Coordinates of C-alpha atoms in Angstrom, one line a residue:
M10 CA -66.3 -83.5 64.1
R11 CA -62.9 -81.8 63.9
Q12 CA -61.0 -81.1 61.3
E13 CA -57.6 -82.8 62.9
E14 CA -60.1 -85.9 63.4
R15 CA -60.7 -86.7 59.8
L16 CA -59.2 -89.3 58.5
A17 CA -57.5 -88.1 55.0
G18 CA -58.5 -89.9 51.9
A19 CA -61.6 -92.3 52.9
D20 CA -64.0 -88.9 51.4
F21 CA -62.5 -89.3 48.5
L22 CA -62.1 -93.0 48.2
R23 CA -66.6 -92.7 49.8
A24 CA -67.3 -90.6 46.7
T25 CA -65.7 -92.4 44.1
A26 CA -67.6 -95.8 45.5
C27 CA -71.0 -94.1 45.3
L28 CA -70.2 -92.9 41.4
L29 CA -69.0 -96.1 40.4
V30 CA -71.6 -98.0 41.4
L31 CA -74.2 -95.4 39.4
A32 CA -71.8 -94.9 36.7
H33 CA -72.2 -99.5 36.6
H34 CA -75.9 -98.8 36.6
L35 CA -76.4 -96.5 34.2
V36 CA -74.2 -98.1 31.3
L37 CA -76.3 -101.5 31.8
R38 CA -78.7 -99.7 30.2
L39 CA -77.1 -98.7 27.1
D40 CA -77.8 -100.8 24.5
M41 CA -73.7 -101.6 23.5
R42 CA -74.5 -102.6 20.3
R43 CA -75.7 -99.9 19.3
I44 CA -72.9 -97.3 20.5
P45 CA -69.8 -96.3 18.1
D46 CA -66.8 -98.5 18.5
E47 CA -64.3 -96.7 19.9
L48 CA -67.1 -96.0 22.8
A49 CA -67.5 -99.4 23.4
P50 CA -63.7 -100.4 25.0
T51 CA -64.3 -97.4 27.9
A52 CA -68.3 -98.8 28.4
H53 CA -67.4 -102.3 29.0
V54 CA -64.9 -100.8 31.4
V55 CA -67.3 -98.4 33.4
R56 CA -69.7 -101.7 33.7
F57 CA -67.0 -102.8 36.2
G58 CA -68.0 -99.6 37.7
N59 CA -69.6 -102.5 40.9
F60 CA -65.9 -102.3 41.8
G61 CA -67.1 -99.6 44.4
V62 CA -69.1 -102.3 46.5
A63 CA -65.4 -103.6 47.6
I64 CA -64.7 -100.1 48.2
F65 CA -67.3 -99.6 50.5
F66 CA -66.7 -103.2 52.4
V67 CA -62.9 -101.9 52.7
L68 CA -63.7 -98.5 53.9
S69 CA -66.5 -99.7 56.2
G70 CA -63.6 -101.9 57.8
F71 CA -61.1 -99.7 58.0
L72 CA -62.9 -96.6 60.0
L73 CA -64.7 -99.1 62.4
A74 CA -62.1 -100.8 63.5
H75 CA -59.8 -97.6 64.1
P76 CA -61.8 -97.7 68.0
F77 CA -61.2 -101.6 68.7
W78 CA -57.1 -100.9 67.7
R79 CA -56.8 -98.0 70.1
A80 CA -58.4 -99.6 72.8
L81 CA -56.1 -102.6 72.3
D82 CA -52.7 -100.7 71.7
T83 CA -53.3 -99.1 75.1
G84 CA -54.5 -101.6 76.9
K85 CA -58.2 -100.5 77.3
D86 CA -61.6 -102.0 77.4
M87 CA -62.9 -102.5 74.5
P88 CA -65.2 -99.9 73.6
S89 CA -69.4 -100.1 74.0
L90 CA -70.3 -102.6 71.3
R91 CA -74.3 -101.2 73.0
H92 CA -72.5 -97.8 71.3
Y93 CA -71.3 -99.1 69.1
A94 CA -74.5 -100.6 68.1
I95 CA -76.6 -98.2 68.4
R96 CA -74.8 -95.9 66.0
R97 CA -73.9 -98.7 63.1
A98 CA -78.0 -98.4 63.4
A99 CA -79.0 -95.4 63.5
R100 CA -76.8 -95.1 60.2
I101 CA -78.2 -97.5 58.0
A102 CA -81.8 -98.6 59.2
P103 CA -83.2 -95.5 58.8
G104 CA -82.4 -95.2 55.3
F105 CA -82.3 -99.3 53.9
W106 CA -86.2 -99.4 55.6
C107 CA -87.7 -96.4 53.7
A108 CA -85.9 -97.0 50.5
A109 CA -87.2 -101.1 50.3
T110 CA -90.3 -99.6 51.6
V111 CA -90.9 -97.8 48.9
G112 CA -89.3 -100.2 46.4
F113 CA -91.8 -102.5 47.3
V114 CA -94.9 -100.7 46.9
L115 CA -93.4 -99.2 43.7
S116 CA -92.6 -103.6 42.9
L117 CA -96.7 -103.6 43.8
T118 CA -97.4 -100.8 41.6
L119 CA -95.1 -99.8 39.4
L120 CA -94.2 -103.1 37.9
G121 CA -97.7 -104.7 39.0
L122 CA -96.7 -107.4 41.4
P123 CA -98.9 -109.7 42.5
L124 CA -98.3 -109.8 46.3
T125 CA -97.2 -113.5 46.4
P126 CA -95.9 -115.3 50.2
E127 CA -92.1 -115.0 48.8
L128 CA -92.4 -110.9 48.2
V129 CA -93.5 -110.0 51.5
L130 CA -90.3 -112.6 53.0
R131 CA -88.3 -111.1 50.7
Y132 CA -89.1 -108.0 52.4
L133 CA -89.5 -108.7 55.6
S134 CA -86.3 -110.6 55.8
G135 CA -84.7 -107.8 54.2
L136 CA -85.6 -105.3 57.0
M137 CA -84.1 -107.4 59.7
F138 CA -81.0 -107.3 57.5
M139 CA -81.0 -111.1 56.9
S140 CA -82.1 -112.0 53.6
Q141 CA -78.1 -111.4 52.4
W142 CA -78.1 -115.6 54.2
H143 CA -80.2 -117.3 51.2
W144 CA -80.8 -116.3 47.2
R145 CA -84.0 -116.4 47.4
T146 CA -84.0 -113.2 49.4
L147 CA -81.2 -111.6 48.6
F148 CA -82.7 -109.1 46.9
P149 CA -85.5 -107.7 49.0
V150 CA -87.6 -105.9 46.5
E151 CA -87.9 -105.7 43.1
V152 CA -86.8 -102.2 42.3
G153 CA -84.1 -101.2 44.2
G154 CA -81.0 -103.4 43.3
P155 CA -78.0 -102.2 45.5
L156 CA -80.0 -102.9 48.3
W157 CA -78.3 -106.5 48.5
S158 CA -75.4 -105.2 50.1
I159 CA -76.9 -103.4 53.2
P160 CA -77.6 -106.7 54.7
F161 CA -74.6 -108.5 53.7
E162 CA -72.7 -104.8 55.6
V163 CA -74.6 -105.6 58.3
T164 CA -73.4 -109.5 59.4
S165 CA -69.2 -107.8 59.3
Y166 CA -70.7 -104.9 61.7
V167 CA -71.4 -108.4 64.0
L168 CA -68.1 -110.2 62.7
L169 CA -65.7 -107.2 62.9
P170 CA -65.9 -106.6 67.1
A171 CA -66.9 -110.2 67.9
C172 CA -63.4 -111.0 66.3
F173 CA -62.0 -108.3 67.9
L174 CA -63.3 -110.1 71.1
L175 CA -60.6 -112.5 70.8
L176 CA -57.9 -110.2 70.5
F177 CA -58.4 -108.0 73.5
R178 CA -59.0 -112.0 75.0
L179 CA -56.0 -112.7 74.2
T180 CA -53.1 -110.1 77.1
A181 CA -50.4 -110.8 75.8
L182 CA -51.5 -108.9 72.1
R183 CA -52.1 -105.7 73.9
R184 CA -47.9 -105.5 74.5
H185 CA -47.2 -106.5 70.9
P186 CA -49.0 -105.0 68.5
L187 CA -47.7 -106.6 65.3
L188 CA -48.3 -109.8 66.9
A189 CA -52.2 -108.0 66.9
R190 CA -51.8 -107.2 64.0
F191 CA -50.3 -111.1 63.1
A192 CA -53.8 -112.4 65.0
W193 CA -55.8 -110.3 62.4
L194 CA -54.3 -112.4 59.5
C195 CA -54.6 -115.0 60.4
V196 CA -59.1 -114.0 61.3
I197 CA -59.0 -113.2 57.4
G198 CA -57.6 -116.5 57.2
G199 CA -60.4 -118.1 59.4
V200 CA -62.7 -116.5 57.1
L201 CA -61.6 -117.2 53.9
F202 CA -61.4 -121.5 54.6
A203 CA -64.6 -120.5 55.8
H204 CA -65.6 -118.8 52.8
V205 CA -64.4 -121.7 51.2
L206 CA -66.5 -124.2 52.8
I207 CA -69.5 -122.8 51.8
V208 CA -68.7 -122.4 47.8
A209 CA -67.8 -125.8 48.1
F210 CA -70.5 -127.3 50.3
F211 CA -73.7 -125.1 49.4
A212 CA -73.2 -125.0 45.8
L213 CA -76.8 -124.5 44.0
D214 CA -78.8 -126.6 41.8
D215 CA -78.9 -125.3 37.4
I216 CA -82.7 -124.5 38.1
A217 CA -83.9 -121.2 37.0
R218 CA -80.3 -119.8 37.2
G219 CA -79.3 -116.6 35.1
W220 CA -80.2 -113.0 35.0
E221 CA -82.5 -113.9 32.5
Y222 CA -85.0 -115.1 35.0
G223 CA -85.4 -111.5 37.2
L224 CA -83.0 -110.9 40.5
Q225 CA -83.6 -114.2 42.3
G226 CA -82.1 -115.6 38.4
G227 CA -78.9 -112.9 39.2
A228 CA -79.5 -114.1 42.3
K229 CA -79.3 -117.9 42.1
E230 CA -75.9 -116.9 39.6
W231 CA -73.8 -114.9 42.0
M232 CA -74.4 -117.8 45.4
P233 CA -73.1 -119.0 47.5
R234 CA -69.6 -117.5 45.9
F235 CA -71.7 -113.9 46.9
N236 CA -72.0 -114.3 50.9
P237 CA -71.8 -112.2 54.1
I238 CA -68.8 -114.7 54.7
G239 CA -67.1 -113.6 51.8
F240 CA -67.2 -110.3 52.0
F241 CA -66.4 -110.2 55.5
A242 CA -63.0 -110.9 54.1
V243 CA -63.1 -108.2 52.4
F244 CA -64.1 -105.7 55.2
A245 CA -61.5 -107.7 57.0
I246 CA -58.5 -106.2 55.0
G247 CA -60.0 -102.6 55.5
A248 CA -59.6 -102.9 59.0
L249 CA -56.4 -104.6 59.1
A250 CA -55.8 -101.4 57.0
A251 CA -56.6 -99.2 60.7
G252 CA -54.5 -101.6 62.1
I253 CA -51.4 -100.2 59.8
E254 CA -52.9 -96.6 60.0
I255 CA -52.6 -96.7 64.1
M256 CA -48.8 -97.5 64.4
L257 CA -47.8 -94.9 61.3
R258 CA -49.0 -92.8 63.6
A259 CA -47.4 -88.2 62.8
R260 CA -44.9 -90.2 60.4
R261 CA -46.7 -87.8 57.5
S262 CA -43.9 -87.9 54.6
A263 CA -44.0 -86.9 50.5
W264 CA -43.6 -90.8 50.2
F265 CA -47.4 -91.3 51.4
D266 CA -48.7 -88.9 48.5
A267 CA -45.9 -91.0 46.1
A268 CA -47.6 -94.5 47.5
A269 CA -51.5 -93.2 47.8
L270 CA -51.1 -92.2 43.6
L271 CA -49.3 -95.8 42.8
A272 CA -51.9 -97.6 45.2
L273 CA -54.7 -96.3 42.9
A274 CA -53.3 -96.3 40.3
A275 CA -52.9 -100.2 40.8
A276 CA -56.6 -100.4 41.5
A277 CA -57.7 -99.0 38.7
Y278 CA -55.4 -101.3 36.6
R279 CA -57.4 -104.5 38.2
L280 CA -60.8 -102.8 37.1
V281 CA -59.7 -101.8 33.7
I282 CA -58.7 -105.6 33.0
S283 CA -61.5 -107.1 34.8
S284 CA -63.2 -105.8 30.5
G285 CA -64.1 -109.1 28.9
G286 CA -63.3 -111.1 32.2
T287 CA -67.3 -111.8 34.5
P288 CA -69.3 -108.8 34.9
E289 CA -68.5 -110.1 39.0
A290 CA -65.0 -109.9 38.6
Y291 CA -64.1 -113.3 40.6
G292 CA -60.8 -113.5 42.3
W293 CA -58.7 -115.4 44.4
L294 CA -61.2 -118.0 45.7
D295 CA -64.0 -116.9 44.2
V296 CA -64.4 -113.8 45.8
P297 CA -66.4 -111.0 43.8
Y298 CA -65.2 -107.7 43.0
G299 CA -60.3 -108.6 41.9
F300 CA -59.9 -109.9 45.1
P301 CA -57.5 -109.5 46.2
A302 CA -55.7 -107.8 44.1
F303 CA -58.1 -104.8 44.0
P304 CA -59.4 -104.4 48.4
L305 CA -55.6 -104.6 49.3
A306 CA -54.8 -101.6 46.6
V307 CA -57.7 -99.8 48.2
A308 CA -56.8 -100.0 51.8
T309 CA -53.0 -99.2 50.9
A310 CA -54.0 -96.5 49.0
L311 CA -56.7 -95.3 53.1
V312 CA -53.0 -95.6 55.0
A313 CA -51.2 -93.6 52.7
L314 CA -53.5 -91.0 52.2
S315 CA -54.3 -90.7 56.0
Q316 CA -50.8 -91.0 56.0
S317 CA -49.9 -87.9 53.6
R318 CA -48.8 -84.0 53.1
R319 CA -50.9 -83.2 50.2
L320 CA -52.7 -85.2 48.2
G321 CA -55.5 -86.7 50.8
R322 CA -56.2 -83.3 51.5
L323 CA -56.5 -82.5 47.6
L324 CA -58.9 -85.2 46.8
D325 CA -61.0 -84.7 50.0
N326 CA -62.6 -81.4 48.4
A327 CA -65.3 -79.6 49.1
P328 CA -67.6 -81.2 46.5
V329 CA -66.0 -84.8 47.5
R330 CA -66.8 -84.0 51.0
Y331 CA -70.2 -83.0 49.8
I332 CA -70.4 -87.0 47.6
A333 CA -69.3 -88.6 50.2
K334 CA -72.0 -87.2 53.1
I335 CA -75.2 -88.0 51.0
S336 CA -73.3 -91.4 49.2
F337 CA -75.6 -93.4 50.8
G338 CA -78.4 -91.9 49.7
I339 CA -77.3 -92.1 46.0
Y340 CA -76.2 -95.9 46.6
I341 CA -80.0 -96.7 47.6
W342 CA -82.0 -94.4 46.1
Q343 CA -80.7 -94.7 42.1
E344 CA -82.5 -98.3 41.0
I345 CA -85.5 -96.8 42.5
I346 CA -85.1 -93.3 40.2
L347 CA -83.6 -95.1 36.9
I348 CA -86.5 -97.5 37.0
L349 CA -88.9 -94.7 37.5
I350 CA -87.8 -92.5 34.8
Q351 CA -87.3 -96.3 32.7
K352 CA -91.5 -96.9 33.6
L353 CA -92.5 -93.5 32.5
D354 CA -90.3 -92.9 29.9
T355 CA -90.7 -95.5 27.9
G356 CA -87.6 -94.5 25.3
S357 CA -85.2 -93.0 27.6
F358 CA -82.0 -93.7 28.1
G359 CA -81.3 -93.7 24.2
I360 CA -83.6 -97.1 23.6
S361 CA -85.7 -94.9 21.5
S362 CA -83.4 -92.1 20.0
E363 CA -81.9 -92.8 16.8
N364 CA -78.3 -91.6 18.4
V365 CA -77.8 -93.4 21.2
M366 CA -75.4 -92.0 23.1
T367 CA -77.4 -88.5 22.8
G368 CA -80.2 -90.0 24.6
W369 CA -78.7 -92.2 27.2
L370 CA -76.4 -89.3 27.7
Q371 CA -79.7 -87.1 28.0
S372 CA -81.7 -89.4 30.6
C373 CA -78.1 -89.9 32.3
G374 CA -78.1 -86.4 33.4
L375 CA -81.9 -86.2 34.3
A376 CA -81.1 -89.3 36.1
V377 CA -78.3 -87.9 38.1
A378 CA -80.5 -85.0 39.0
L379 CA -82.5 -85.8 40.2
I380 CA -80.9 -89.2 41.9
L381 CA -78.7 -86.0 43.9
L382 CA -81.4 -84.1 44.7
V383 CA -83.0 -87.0 46.4
A384 CA -80.1 -88.2 48.4
S385 CA -79.8 -84.9 49.3
L386 CA -82.9 -84.7 50.9
S387 CA -82.6 -88.8 52.4
Y388 CA -79.3 -87.0 54.3
Y389 CA -80.9 -84.1 55.1
L390 CA -84.8 -85.3 56.2
L391 CA -84.1 -88.4 57.5
E392 CA -80.6 -89.9 58.0
K393 CA -78.1 -86.6 59.7
P394 CA -81.7 -86.5 61.8
A395 CA -81.3 -90.5 62.6
I396 CA -77.7 -89.9 63.2
G397 CA -77.9 -87.3 65.3
F398 CA -80.4 -88.9 67.2
G399 CA -77.9 -92.3 67.8
N400 CA -75.4 -89.3 68.9
R401 CA -76.8 -88.0 72.0
L402 CA -77.8 -91.4 73.3
T403 CA -74.0 -92.8 73.5
S404 CA -72.6 -89.0 73.7
H405 CA -72.3 -89.9 77.8
R406 CA -68.8 -92.1 76.7
L407 CA -67.6 -91.9 73.4
P408 CA -64.2 -93.8 73.1
N409 CA -61.9 -93.8 70.5
R410 CA -64.3 -92.2 67.5
V411 CA -61.7 -91.1 65.2
T412 CA -64.5 -91.3 62.1
P413 CA -68.1 -89.4 61.7
F414 CA -70.7 -91.6 62.8
K415 CA -71.9 -91.4 58.6
V416 CA -69.6 -93.9 57.7

């Protein structure tokens, strides 16, 4: 990937997203009843690191929509859907399948769960990226909770070109970029309407509902407000931001640096004020993670950082780029490693320590080191070869590629 083709700030937000989710899962293992009072507010805020999931959706929509907007604006044919599908599958499937399989095996061995048809159904539906459509299968495996969001994102991968196909069929949009962006706003409106219908007509009963009943009880608590259509609205905001960013090409200004700082501050503020509310921070129309303020702030930051003079490149420094590179591995392996630590050392994360914070920090240090190691191995031994294979399959035609094939 040539440096000039990079979208400044994307690596920073990718790294931020995966570290926020990791912080969220680390704080979930902290006994909040035993921590010092002065640390409680910070701990409660960090628990909302699950907002990192929303950043991933906005960022993916932003990066993947660029080729479609460029082709639409220049009157070219729609980018190859075959190549798009190959690249997405090569990027997501190998790592996800490997982590899901390890999680499935550990469910049977480490957790000692019986091999039931329902456990197998969850696993197989996850492998086929179809687990997102029912609460029973929402979590593909018992060991590897964060894997739930990957099939959700795959749904957005499918809906993105499907919605752009509608825009490409309207020839008037090719001559009027602003009209095309308005049409995408209408797409977002239609998606939100579909989300409202899902929430209204697919409500679940209260039998065995809640996190006290395990992952499936938690899934029943989440759904139907957690549904792939609602999450596509978050993804589509990122896609709209890509369309706006393309219209601003060659307009770099220090004003964008200031706008990026303001947008990042707004996103941070929306996360902070969620403390004390529901863990999922349901926003407008019951879409999770502070919708629409948080994804709009992230999308604005992406546009501004990509046009900034200094801030985007400053934030995309070498350590941040490396974390971004292995971010998928950090995301899919973190819960597996955390559960392994807990099972192999029942006193970990401060449970058996007189000083809960000291014990928790020691376990966090070990966990982070192992997660970074496994994520690095996952990238170089599994993900990168798959990415290279996917790129070779599509190397004879690479239209409108503006971002590395590692979203």
